Short mmCIF file of C-alpha atoms in Angstrom, two decimals:
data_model
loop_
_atom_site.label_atom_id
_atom_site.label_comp_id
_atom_site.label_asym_id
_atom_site.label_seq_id
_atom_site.Cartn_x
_atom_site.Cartn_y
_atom_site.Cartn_z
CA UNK A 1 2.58 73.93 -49.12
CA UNK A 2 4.73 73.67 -52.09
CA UNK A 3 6.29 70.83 -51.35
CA UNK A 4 2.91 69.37 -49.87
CA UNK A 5 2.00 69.44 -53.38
CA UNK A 6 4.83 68.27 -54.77
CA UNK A 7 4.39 64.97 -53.02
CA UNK A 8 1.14 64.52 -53.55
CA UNK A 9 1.75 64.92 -57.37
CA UNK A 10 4.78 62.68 -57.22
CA UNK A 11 2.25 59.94 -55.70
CA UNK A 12 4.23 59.26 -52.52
CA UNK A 13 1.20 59.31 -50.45
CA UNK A 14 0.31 55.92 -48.29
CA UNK A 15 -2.51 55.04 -46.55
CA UNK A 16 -2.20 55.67 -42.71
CA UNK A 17 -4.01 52.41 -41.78
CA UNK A 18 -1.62 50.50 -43.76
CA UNK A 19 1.95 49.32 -42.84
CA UNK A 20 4.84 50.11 -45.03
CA UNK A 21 6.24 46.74 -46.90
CA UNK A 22 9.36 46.14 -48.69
CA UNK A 23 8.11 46.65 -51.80
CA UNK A 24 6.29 49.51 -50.70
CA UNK A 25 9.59 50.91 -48.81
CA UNK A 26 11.85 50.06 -52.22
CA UNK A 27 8.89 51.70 -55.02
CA UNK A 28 8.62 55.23 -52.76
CA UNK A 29 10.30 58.16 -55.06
CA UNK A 30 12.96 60.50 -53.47
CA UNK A 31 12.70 63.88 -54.48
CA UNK A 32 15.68 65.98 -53.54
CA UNK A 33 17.85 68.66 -54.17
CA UNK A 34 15.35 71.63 -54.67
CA UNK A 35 16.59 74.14 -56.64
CA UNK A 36 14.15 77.89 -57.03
CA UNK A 37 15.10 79.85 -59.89
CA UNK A 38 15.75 83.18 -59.09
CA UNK A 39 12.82 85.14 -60.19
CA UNK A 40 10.81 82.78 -58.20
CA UNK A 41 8.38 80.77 -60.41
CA UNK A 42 10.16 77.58 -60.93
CA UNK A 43 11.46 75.14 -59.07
CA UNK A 44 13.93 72.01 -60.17
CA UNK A 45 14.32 69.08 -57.67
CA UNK A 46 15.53 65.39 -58.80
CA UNK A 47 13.87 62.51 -58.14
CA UNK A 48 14.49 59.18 -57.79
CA UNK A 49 12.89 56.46 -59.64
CA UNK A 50 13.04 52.78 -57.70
CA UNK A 51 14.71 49.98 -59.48
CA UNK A 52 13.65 47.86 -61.39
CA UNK A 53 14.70 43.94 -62.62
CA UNK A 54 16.30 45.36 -65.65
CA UNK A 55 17.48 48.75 -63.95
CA UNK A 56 19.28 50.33 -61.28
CA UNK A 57 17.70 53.50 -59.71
CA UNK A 58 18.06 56.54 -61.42
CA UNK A 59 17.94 60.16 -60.97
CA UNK A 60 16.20 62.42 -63.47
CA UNK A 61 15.07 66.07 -63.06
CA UNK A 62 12.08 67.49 -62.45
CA UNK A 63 10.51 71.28 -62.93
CA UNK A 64 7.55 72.38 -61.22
CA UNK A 65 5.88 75.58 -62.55
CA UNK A 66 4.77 77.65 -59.24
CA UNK A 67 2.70 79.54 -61.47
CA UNK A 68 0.86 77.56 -63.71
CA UNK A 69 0.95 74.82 -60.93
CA UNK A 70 2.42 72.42 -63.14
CA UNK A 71 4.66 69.49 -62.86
CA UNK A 72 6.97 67.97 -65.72
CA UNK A 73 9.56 65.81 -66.00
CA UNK A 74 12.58 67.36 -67.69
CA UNK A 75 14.75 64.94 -68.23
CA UNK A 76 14.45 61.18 -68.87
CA UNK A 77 17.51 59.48 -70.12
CA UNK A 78 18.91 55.96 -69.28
CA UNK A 79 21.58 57.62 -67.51
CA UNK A 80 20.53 59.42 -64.34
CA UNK A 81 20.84 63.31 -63.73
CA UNK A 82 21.59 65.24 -60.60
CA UNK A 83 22.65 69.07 -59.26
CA UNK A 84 19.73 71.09 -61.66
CA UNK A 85 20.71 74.89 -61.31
CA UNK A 86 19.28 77.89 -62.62
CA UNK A 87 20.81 80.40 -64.41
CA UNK A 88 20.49 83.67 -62.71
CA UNK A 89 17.96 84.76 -65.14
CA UNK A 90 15.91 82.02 -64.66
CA UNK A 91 15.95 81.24 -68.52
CA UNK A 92 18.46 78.36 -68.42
CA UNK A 93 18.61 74.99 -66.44
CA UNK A 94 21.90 73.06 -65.93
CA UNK A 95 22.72 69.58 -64.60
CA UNK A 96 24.94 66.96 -64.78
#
C-alpha cells in the first residue's frame, strides 16, 4: 500500500490504453533503495530524476512521513545523493 502510494505521488502512473514511448520510457522516475527508520514512521528511498539537455540523471533523496502521509524531497543538490540511512533513533538521516 505504501509503496502504492508512493508511486502514485511520485507521478509514475501511465495510462493503460496507451503505449510506452521513448520519451515516456526515458522521463519515468526510479525510486529505490527504501530505507524505514527504526521506530517506524518514516521512510527514505532515492529517486531518480530523468535527464535532461543540460543534465545527466541524478539521484536525490526522498522522505515520506507514514504518519502524516506526507512526501518531501530532502535533498536537491546538483550533485546526486544515494544510500539514505537512519540513525537508530530515527532522529538523524545520512547519505552520501
Amino acid at each position: 500500500m505504501r509503496i502504492l502510494a508512493l508511486a502514485f505521488l511520485l507521478g509514475l502512473s501511465l495510462c493503460a490504453a496507451d503505449k510506452l514511448t521513448i520519451d515516456q520510457a526515458i522521463d519515468i522516475r526510479e525510486p529505490s533503495d527504501l530505507q524505514f527508520s527504526a521506530d517506524g514512521r518514516r521512510v527514505a528511498f532515492t529517486v531518480q530524476d530523468p535527464p535532461t539537455a543540460t543534465k545527466p540523471a541524478q539521484r536525490h533523496i526522498w522522505v515520506f512521513d507514514t504518519e502524516l502521509r506526507q512526501l518531501r524531497q530532502w535533498t536537491n543538490s546538483a550533485k546526486s545523493e544515494h544510500t539514505p540511512r537512519w540513525s537508530p533513533d530515527s532522529r538523524s538521516l545520512a547519505f552520501l
